[in-house]
């Protein structure tokens, strides 16, 4: 890492992940626009106290239940996810017996190759989405590319940090979409079947632990978890939490002495 972050810094962890994104950008893993997306995420993370809140736990449980029940689950990987938590993503795909597909908004062969390298180094064996040849209907140009063996035929797709258009298009294709998005107001958050309003760096390890525990549950219990889940309520809880927090934050300030 090029920038030495003192452990005593009150925002050391946040700076650590910011630095990972910058390094990812230099290595062509993260797109320039990925830096901006990360900044938007940081702002929303502040608003949820940079902690996993109960609305995220409930959504994660539903996500694991749905993915354990799915026949053809796929985890979609973009540059930010690869830069922030490649190892956990690969481990989660193993626990959930889910495929991994590189799915990029700003797709170039070089970025595909760079992300493929990061995932391989993290232990991934079978990585889809390089030279992706199938297309999501309704989307234009390179944004529509998907792998015929992956997202195209998946019944459930986990999309961390996805763009709203593509989430809506995946829904129209009849797929169950679980999103990880710190912004409960984004089109992705609003369109997904399950929205985990939390930071991917906390979500991925939590999903691994939950999968290890929940894979022992019988199918009827998993189905009950899915049936009871209500994404509108989860999004409302996330927004209520943010609203309350904004109301509670004390204003510290001084007056100008002149
Ligand atoms: P939409 O098209 O869905 O309305 P958008 O235009 O905000 O969303 P992007 O610019 O692709 O979409 O931003 C990606 C989203 O990812 C943002 O909503 C941001 O809050 C979220 N995000 C960024 N970093 C993280 C992170 N580390 N964990 C979870 N979510 C994140």
mmCIF file of C-alpha atoms and ligand atoms in Angstrom:
data_model
loop_
_atom_site.group_PDB
_atom_site.id
_atom_site.type_symbol
_atom_site.label_atom_id
_atom_site.label_comp_id
_atom_site.label_asym_id
_atom_site.label_seq_id
_atom_site.Cartn_x
_atom_site.Cartn_y
_atom_site.Cartn_z
ATOM 1 C CA UNK A 1 0.000 0.000 0.000
ATOM 2 C CA UNK A 2 1.491 3.337 -1.024
ATOM 3 C CA UNK A 3 0.030 5.439 1.806
ATOM 4 C CA UNK A 4 0.880 4.673 5.424
ATOM 5 C CA UNK A 5 -2.230 5.091 7.576
ATOM 6 C CA UNK A 6 -1.488 5.486 11.294
ATOM 7 C CA UNK A 7 -3.522 2.933 13.310
ATOM 8 C CA UNK A 8 -4.427 5.716 15.775
ATOM 9 C CA UNK A 9 -6.225 7.699 13.069
ATOM 10 C CA UNK A 10 -9.935 7.865 13.980
ATOM 11 C CA UNK A 11 -10.883 6.972 10.412
ATOM 12 C CA UNK A 12 -8.096 4.420 9.842
ATOM 13 C CA UNK A 13 -10.373 1.656 8.549
ATOM 14 C CA UNK A 14 -12.228 3.923 6.157
ATOM 15 C CA UNK A 15 -8.916 5.315 4.858
ATOM 16 C CA UNK A 16 -7.584 1.787 4.474
ATOM 17 C CA UNK A 17 -10.475 0.843 2.182
ATOM 18 C CA UNK A 18 -10.244 4.149 0.324
ATOM 19 C CA UNK A 19 -6.588 3.368 -0.327
ATOM 20 C CA UNK A 20 -7.501 -0.112 -1.602
ATOM 21 C CA UNK A 21 -9.859 1.511 -4.101
ATOM 22 C CA UNK A 22 -7.147 3.953 -5.227
ATOM 23 C CA UNK A 23 -4.661 1.085 -5.636
ATOM 24 C CA UNK A 24 -7.337 -0.834 -7.553
ATOM 25 C CA UNK A 25 -7.773 2.139 -9.855
ATOM 26 C CA UNK A 26 -4.043 2.311 -10.542
ATOM 27 C CA UNK A 27 -4.072 -1.418 -11.355
ATOM 28 C CA UNK A 28 -6.981 -0.911 -13.785
ATOM 29 C CA UNK A 29 -9.265 -3.043 -11.595
ATOM 30 C CA UNK A 30 -11.440 -0.092 -10.536
ATOM 31 C CA UNK A 31 -12.851 2.292 -13.150
ATOM 32 C CA UNK A 32 -12.419 6.053 -12.597
ATOM 33 C CA UNK A 33 -16.148 6.280 -11.973
ATOM 34 C CA UNK A 34 -15.697 3.577 -9.323
ATOM 35 C CA UNK A 35 -13.854 6.160 -7.198
ATOM 36 C CA UNK A 36 -16.941 8.356 -7.243
ATOM 37 C CA UNK A 37 -19.255 5.433 -6.469
ATOM 38 C CA UNK A 38 -17.049 4.593 -3.485
ATOM 39 C CA UNK A 39 -17.299 8.162 -2.215
ATOM 40 C CA UNK A 40 -21.075 8.018 -2.408
ATOM 41 C CA UNK A 41 -20.940 4.772 -0.459
ATOM 42 C CA UNK A 42 -18.720 6.339 2.239
ATOM 43 C CA UNK A 43 -21.250 9.127 2.735
ATOM 44 C CA UNK A 44 -24.089 6.681 3.273
ATOM 45 C CA UNK A 45 -21.902 4.524 5.513
ATOM 46 C CA UNK A 46 -21.563 7.535 7.858
ATOM 47 C CA UNK A 47 -25.319 7.691 8.048
ATOM 48 C CA UNK A 48 -25.633 4.083 9.229
ATOM 49 C CA UNK A 49 -22.852 4.587 11.818
ATOM 50 C CA UNK A 50 -20.436 2.479 9.727
ATOM 51 C CA UNK A 51 -21.988 -0.584 11.378
ATOM 52 C CA UNK A 52 -24.160 -3.479 10.252
ATOM 53 C CA UNK A 53 -27.656 -2.551 11.384
ATOM 54 C CA UNK A 54 -30.602 -4.931 12.007
ATOM 55 C CA UNK A 55 -32.223 -4.114 8.623
ATOM 56 C CA UNK A 56 -29.038 -5.381 6.926
ATOM 57 C CA UNK A 57 -28.953 -8.552 9.031
ATOM 58 C CA UNK A 58 -32.554 -9.398 8.049
ATOM 59 C CA UNK A 59 -31.778 -8.813 4.361
ATOM 60 C CA UNK A 60 -28.628 -10.931 4.575
ATOM 61 C CA UNK A 61 -30.615 -13.807 6.093
ATOM 62 C CA UNK A 62 -33.134 -13.655 3.257
ATOM 63 C CA UNK A 63 -30.308 -13.473 0.720
ATOM 64 C CA UNK A 64 -28.593 -16.580 2.106
ATOM 65 C CA UNK A 65 -31.890 -18.485 2.287
ATOM 66 C CA UNK A 66 -32.752 -17.570 -1.319
ATOM 67 C CA UNK A 67 -29.281 -18.435 -2.576
ATOM 68 C CA UNK A 68 -29.260 -21.799 -0.783
ATOM 69 C CA UNK A 69 -32.594 -22.579 -2.457
ATOM 70 C CA UNK A 70 -31.553 -21.312 -5.903
ATOM 71 C CA UNK A 71 -30.625 -23.781 -8.625
ATOM 72 C CA UNK A 72 -28.250 -21.557 -10.486
ATOM 73 C CA UNK A 73 -26.965 -18.726 -8.291
ATOM 74 C CA UNK A 74 -24.361 -16.230 -9.540
ATOM 75 C CA UNK A 75 -22.335 -13.585 -7.728
ATOM 76 C CA UNK A 76 -21.651 -10.631 -9.982
ATOM 77 C CA UNK A 77 -18.190 -9.091 -9.499
ATOM 78 C CA UNK A 78 -17.237 -5.553 -10.455
ATOM 79 C CA UNK A 79 -13.974 -3.670 -9.999
ATOM 80 C CA UNK A 80 -14.783 -2.117 -6.611
ATOM 81 C CA UNK A 81 -15.775 -5.468 -5.138
ATOM 82 C CA UNK A 82 -12.615 -7.131 -6.464
ATOM 83 C CA UNK A 83 -10.432 -4.340 -5.054
ATOM 84 C CA UNK A 84 -12.126 -4.303 -1.641
ATOM 85 C CA UNK A 85 -12.803 -7.944 -0.816
ATOM 86 C CA UNK A 86 -11.741 -10.489 -3.434
ATOM 87 C CA UNK A 87 -10.876 -13.261 -0.922
ATOM 88 C CA UNK A 88 -14.216 -13.047 0.888
ATOM 89 C CA UNK A 89 -16.097 -12.956 -2.412
ATOM 90 C CA UNK A 90 -14.369 -16.125 -3.611
ATOM 91 C CA UNK A 91 -14.971 -17.810 -0.248
ATOM 92 C CA UNK A 92 -18.657 -16.830 -0.329
ATOM 93 C CA UNK A 93 -19.058 -18.292 -3.822
ATOM 94 C CA UNK A 94 -17.591 -21.537 -2.502
ATOM 95 C CA UNK A 95 -19.902 -21.667 0.552
ATOM 96 C CA UNK A 96 -22.991 -20.840 -1.522
ATOM 97 C CA UNK A 97 -21.913 -23.072 -4.420
ATOM 98 C CA UNK A 98 -22.448 -20.040 -6.565
ATOM 99 C CA UNK A 99 -20.745 -19.071 -9.811
ATOM 100 C CA UNK A 100 -18.606 -15.930 -10.045
ATOM 101 C CA UNK A 101 -19.076 -13.633 -13.028
ATOM 102 C CA UNK A 102 -17.143 -10.488 -13.879
ATOM 103 C CA UNK A 103 -19.864 -8.019 -14.789
ATOM 104 C CA UNK A 104 -18.697 -4.517 -15.675
ATOM 105 C CA UNK A 105 -20.385 -1.242 -16.462
ATOM 106 C CA UNK A 106 -17.172 0.119 -18.004
ATOM 107 C CA UNK A 107 -16.048 -3.049 -19.774
ATOM 108 C CA UNK A 108 -12.681 -3.272 -21.504
ATOM 109 C CA UNK A 109 -10.617 -6.421 -22.171
ATOM 110 C CA UNK A 110 -7.826 -5.009 -19.960
ATOM 111 C CA UNK A 111 -10.121 -4.502 -16.999
ATOM 112 C CA UNK A 112 -11.614 -7.964 -17.454
ATOM 113 C CA UNK A 113 -8.093 -9.366 -17.399
ATOM 114 C CA UNK A 114 -7.068 -7.323 -14.342
ATOM 115 C CA UNK A 115 -10.124 -8.422 -12.335
ATOM 116 C CA UNK A 116 -9.684 -12.000 -13.493
ATOM 117 C CA UNK A 117 -6.119 -11.834 -12.112
ATOM 118 C CA UNK A 118 -7.300 -10.517 -8.726
ATOM 119 C CA UNK A 119 -9.949 -13.244 -8.412
ATOM 120 C CA UNK A 120 -7.498 -15.978 -9.469
ATOM 121 C CA UNK A 121 -4.984 -14.787 -6.884
ATOM 122 C CA UNK A 122 -7.772 -14.953 -4.325
ATOM 123 C CA UNK A 123 -8.263 -18.638 -5.162
ATOM 124 C CA UNK A 124 -11.136 -18.572 -7.668
ATOM 125 C CA UNK A 125 -11.109 -21.579 -10.006
ATOM 126 C CA UNK A 126 -13.863 -20.921 -12.469
ATOM 127 C CA UNK A 127 -14.407 -17.270 -13.385
ATOM 128 C CA UNK A 128 -17.111 -16.347 -15.872
ATOM 129 C CA UNK A 129 -17.673 -13.083 -17.691
ATOM 130 C CA UNK A 130 -14.459 -12.749 -19.689
ATOM 131 C CA UNK A 131 -15.349 -12.422 -23.372
ATOM 132 C CA UNK A 132 -18.980 -12.529 -22.233
ATOM 133 C CA UNK A 133 -21.027 -13.191 -25.362
ATOM 134 C CA UNK A 134 -24.683 -13.178 -24.374
ATOM 135 C CA UNK A 135 -26.708 -9.995 -23.883
ATOM 136 C CA UNK A 136 -29.225 -8.612 -21.410
ATOM 137 C CA UNK A 137 -32.178 -7.495 -23.543
ATOM 138 C CA UNK A 138 -33.087 -3.782 -23.318
ATOM 139 C CA UNK A 139 -29.595 -2.588 -22.485
ATOM 140 C CA UNK A 140 -27.230 -0.970 -24.913
ATOM 141 C CA UNK A 141 -23.629 -1.653 -25.963
ATOM 142 C CA UNK A 142 -21.069 -3.186 -23.622
ATOM 143 C CA UNK A 143 -23.269 -2.739 -20.555
ATOM 144 C CA UNK A 144 -25.489 -5.540 -21.805
ATOM 145 C CA UNK A 145 -22.817 -8.269 -22.003
ATOM 146 C CA UNK A 146 -23.269 -11.293 -19.783
ATOM 147 C CA UNK A 147 -21.905 -14.811 -19.788
ATOM 148 C CA UNK A 148 -24.231 -17.408 -21.345
ATOM 149 C CA UNK A 149 -23.194 -19.880 -18.622
ATOM 150 C CA UNK A 150 -23.565 -17.345 -15.823
ATOM 151 C CA UNK A 151 -25.973 -14.445 -15.351
ATOM 152 C CA UNK A 152 -27.903 -15.263 -18.528
ATOM 153 C CA UNK A 153 -29.196 -18.539 -17.153
ATOM 154 C CA UNK A 154 -29.007 -17.744 -13.438
ATOM 155 C CA UNK A 155 -32.164 -17.830 -11.315
ATOM 156 C CA UNK A 156 -30.605 -15.709 -8.536
ATOM 157 C CA UNK A 157 -27.973 -12.974 -8.882
ATOM 158 C CA UNK A 158 -26.123 -11.141 -6.096
ATOM 159 C CA UNK A 159 -25.172 -7.669 -7.324
ATOM 160 C CA UNK A 160 -22.890 -5.651 -5.083
ATOM 161 C CA UNK A 161 -22.738 -1.991 -6.214
ATOM 162 C CA UNK A 162 -24.799 -2.386 -9.351
ATOM 163 C CA UNK A 163 -26.294 0.258 -11.600
ATOM 164 C CA UNK A 164 -30.072 0.734 -11.540
ATOM 165 C CA UNK A 165 -30.737 0.044 -15.237
ATOM 166 C CA UNK A 166 -29.093 -3.310 -15.144
ATOM 167 C CA UNK A 167 -30.798 -4.309 -11.906
ATOM 168 C CA UNK A 168 -34.154 -3.474 -13.463
ATOM 169 C CA UNK A 169 -33.231 -5.412 -16.619
ATOM 170 C CA UNK A 170 -32.250 -8.493 -14.584
ATOM 171 C CA UNK A 171 -35.587 -8.296 -12.772
ATOM 172 C CA UNK A 172 -37.408 -8.128 -16.104
ATOM 173 C CA UNK A 173 -35.570 -11.307 -17.112
ATOM 174 C CA UNK A 174 -37.267 -12.987 -14.140
ATOM 175 C CA UNK A 175 -34.255 -13.331 -11.886
ATOM 176 C CA UNK A 176 -34.215 -12.939 -8.143
ATOM 177 C CA UNK A 177 -31.892 -9.998 -7.502
ATOM 178 C CA UNK A 178 -30.150 -9.417 -4.171
ATOM 179 C CA UNK A 179 -28.272 -6.114 -4.021
ATOM 180 C CA UNK A 180 -25.667 -4.760 -1.631
ATOM 181 C CA UNK A 181 -25.958 -0.988 -1.665
ATOM 182 C CA UNK A 182 -25.284 1.542 1.066
ATOM 183 C CA UNK A 183 -27.753 3.942 -0.508
ATOM 184 C CA UNK A 184 -31.332 2.811 0.220
ATOM 185 C CA UNK A 185 -32.590 5.424 -2.255
ATOM 186 C CA UNK A 186 -30.651 4.195 -5.295
ATOM 187 C CA UNK A 187 -32.595 2.662 -8.155
ATOM 188 C CA UNK A 188 -30.756 -0.598 -7.538
ATOM 189 C CA UNK A 189 -31.798 -0.634 -3.877
ATOM 190 C CA UNK A 190 -35.384 0.128 -4.863
ATOM 191 C CA UNK A 191 -35.586 -2.403 -7.701
ATOM 192 C CA UNK A 192 -33.952 -5.418 -6.028
ATOM 193 C CA UNK A 193 -35.921 -8.204 -4.353
ATOM 194 C CA UNK A 194 -33.531 -8.124 -1.417
ATOM 195 C CA UNK A 195 -31.491 -5.033 -0.539
ATOM 196 C CA UNK A 196 -28.662 -5.274 1.942
ATOM 197 C CA UNK A 197 -28.048 -1.671 3.019
ATOM 198 C CA UNK A 198 -24.522 -2.066 4.318
ATOM 199 C CA UNK A 199 -20.885 -1.898 3.246
ATOM 200 C CA UNK A 200 -19.649 -4.821 1.112
ATOM 201 C CA UNK A 201 -16.557 -5.080 3.313
ATOM 202 C CA UNK A 202 -18.777 -6.000 6.273
ATOM 203 C CA UNK A 203 -21.399 -7.872 4.269
ATOM 204 C CA UNK A 204 -19.148 -10.438 2.592
ATOM 205 C CA UNK A 205 -17.656 -11.927 5.808
ATOM 206 C CA UNK A 206 -21.077 -11.812 7.481
ATOM 207 C CA UNK A 207 -22.660 -13.680 4.554
ATOM 208 C CA UNK A 208 -19.961 -16.362 4.772
ATOM 209 C CA UNK A 209 -20.663 -16.960 8.481
ATOM 210 C CA UNK A 210 -24.415 -16.942 7.924
ATOM 211 C CA UNK A 211 -24.144 -19.403 5.038
ATOM 212 C CA UNK A 212 -22.084 -21.799 7.140
ATOM 213 C CA UNK A 213 -24.783 -21.701 9.834
ATOM 214 C CA UNK A 214 -27.853 -21.663 7.570
ATOM 215 C CA UNK A 215 -26.752 -24.403 5.168
ATOM 216 C CA UNK A 216 -27.685 -26.827 7.985
ATOM 217 C CA UNK A 217 -31.312 -25.636 7.943
ATOM 218 C CA UNK A 218 -34.001 -27.742 6.218
ATOM 219 C CA UNK A 219 -35.477 -26.434 2.974
ATOM 220 C CA UNK A 220 -38.890 -25.630 4.472
ATOM 221 C CA UNK A 221 -37.270 -23.309 7.024
ATOM 222 C CA UNK A 222 -35.329 -21.531 4.264
ATOM 223 C CA UNK A 223 -38.559 -21.133 2.281
ATOM 224 C CA UNK A 224 -40.302 -19.675 5.329
ATOM 225 C CA UNK A 225 -37.511 -17.087 5.738
ATOM 226 C CA UNK A 226 -37.952 -16.058 2.085
ATOM 227 C CA UNK A 227 -41.761 -15.890 2.351
ATOM 228 C CA UNK A 228 -41.693 -13.707 5.457
ATOM 229 C CA UNK A 229 -39.179 -11.268 3.982
ATOM 230 C CA UNK A 230 -40.474 -7.847 2.966
ATOM 231 C CA UNK A 231 -37.980 -5.617 1.150
ATOM 232 C CA UNK A 232 -40.167 -2.516 1.313
ATOM 233 C CA UNK A 233 -40.189 -2.770 5.095
ATOM 234 C CA UNK A 234 -36.395 -3.221 5.148
ATOM 235 C CA UNK A 235 -35.842 -0.132 2.981
ATOM 236 C CA UNK A 236 -38.240 1.872 5.147
ATOM 237 C CA UNK A 237 -36.363 0.759 8.278
ATOM 238 C CA UNK A 238 -33.065 1.826 6.730
ATOM 239 C CA UNK A 239 -34.461 5.253 5.837
ATOM 240 C CA UNK A 240 -36.070 5.670 9.261
ATOM 241 C CA UNK A 241 -32.726 4.838 10.876
ATOM 242 C CA UNK A 242 -30.931 7.440 8.755
ATOM 243 C CA UNK A 243 -33.623 10.037 9.470
ATOM 244 C CA UNK A 244 -33.413 9.455 13.226
ATOM 245 C CA UNK A 245 -29.633 9.577 13.174
ATOM 246 C CA UNK A 246 -29.642 12.882 11.320
ATOM 247 C CA UNK A 247 -32.035 14.253 13.928
ATOM 248 C CA UNK A 248 -29.837 13.077 16.800
ATOM 249 C CA UNK A 249 -26.437 14.244 15.584
ATOM 250 C CA UNK A 250 -25.387 17.153 17.802
ATOM 251 C CA UNK A 251 -24.128 20.326 16.188
ATOM 252 C CA UNK A 252 -20.742 21.356 17.505
ATOM 253 C CA UNK A 253 -19.669 24.800 16.431
ATOM 254 C CA UNK A 254 -18.209 28.088 17.532
ATOM 255 C CA UNK A 255 -19.063 31.670 16.725
ATOM 256 C CA UNK A 256 -16.726 33.874 14.730
ATOM 257 C CA UNK A 257 -15.161 36.321 17.157
ATOM 258 C CA UNK A 258 -14.995 39.356 14.867
HETATM 259 P P1 LIG B 1 -28.525 3.629 -9.254
HETATM 260 O O1 LIG B 1 -28.217 3.605 -10.719
HETATM 261 O O2 LIG B 1 -28.859 2.269 -8.695
HETATM 262 O O3 LIG B 1 -29.502 4.698 -8.811
HETATM 263 P P2 LIG B 1 -26.041 4.895 -8.675
HETATM 264 O O4 LIG B 1 -26.177 5.764 -9.864
HETATM 265 O O5 LIG B 1 -25.754 5.547 -7.353
HETATM 266 O O6 LIG B 1 -27.221 3.939 -8.424
HETATM 267 P P3 LIG B 1 -23.457 3.864 -9.000
HETATM 268 O O7 LIG B 1 -22.917 5.187 -9.297
HETATM 269 O O8 LIG B 1 -23.038 2.717 -9.832
HETATM 270 O O9 LIG B 1 -25.003 3.803 -8.988
HETATM 271 O O10 LIG B 1 -23.098 3.641 -7.462
HETATM 272 C C1 LIG B 1 -23.044 2.453 -6.869
HETATM 273 C C2 LIG B 1 -23.763 2.396 -5.559
HETATM 274 O O11 LIG B 1 -22.937 1.633 -4.708
HETATM 275 C C3 LIG B 1 -24.019 3.713 -4.805
HETATM 276 O O12 LIG B 1 -25.380 3.747 -4.440
HETATM 277 C C4 LIG B 1 -23.162 3.629 -3.533
HETATM 278 O O13 LIG B 1 -23.841 4.124 -2.401
HETATM 279 C C5 LIG B 1 -22.946 2.142 -3.392
HETATM 280 N N1 LIG B 1 -21.669 1.794 -2.775
HETATM 281 C C6 LIG B 1 -20.451 2.334 -3.005
HETATM 282 N N2 LIG B 1 -19.501 1.732 -2.271
HETATM 283 C C7 LIG B 1 -20.136 0.760 -1.570
HETATM 284 C C8 LIG B 1 -19.698 -0.214 -0.653
HETATM 285 N N3 LIG B 1 -18.417 -0.305 -0.286
HETATM 286 N N4 LIG B 1 -20.616 -1.064 -0.144
HETATM 287 C C9 LIG B 1 -21.925 -0.978 -0.504
HETATM 288 N N5 LIG B 1 -22.409 -0.064 -1.365
HETATM 289 C C10 LIG B 1 -21.523 0.788 -1.901
#
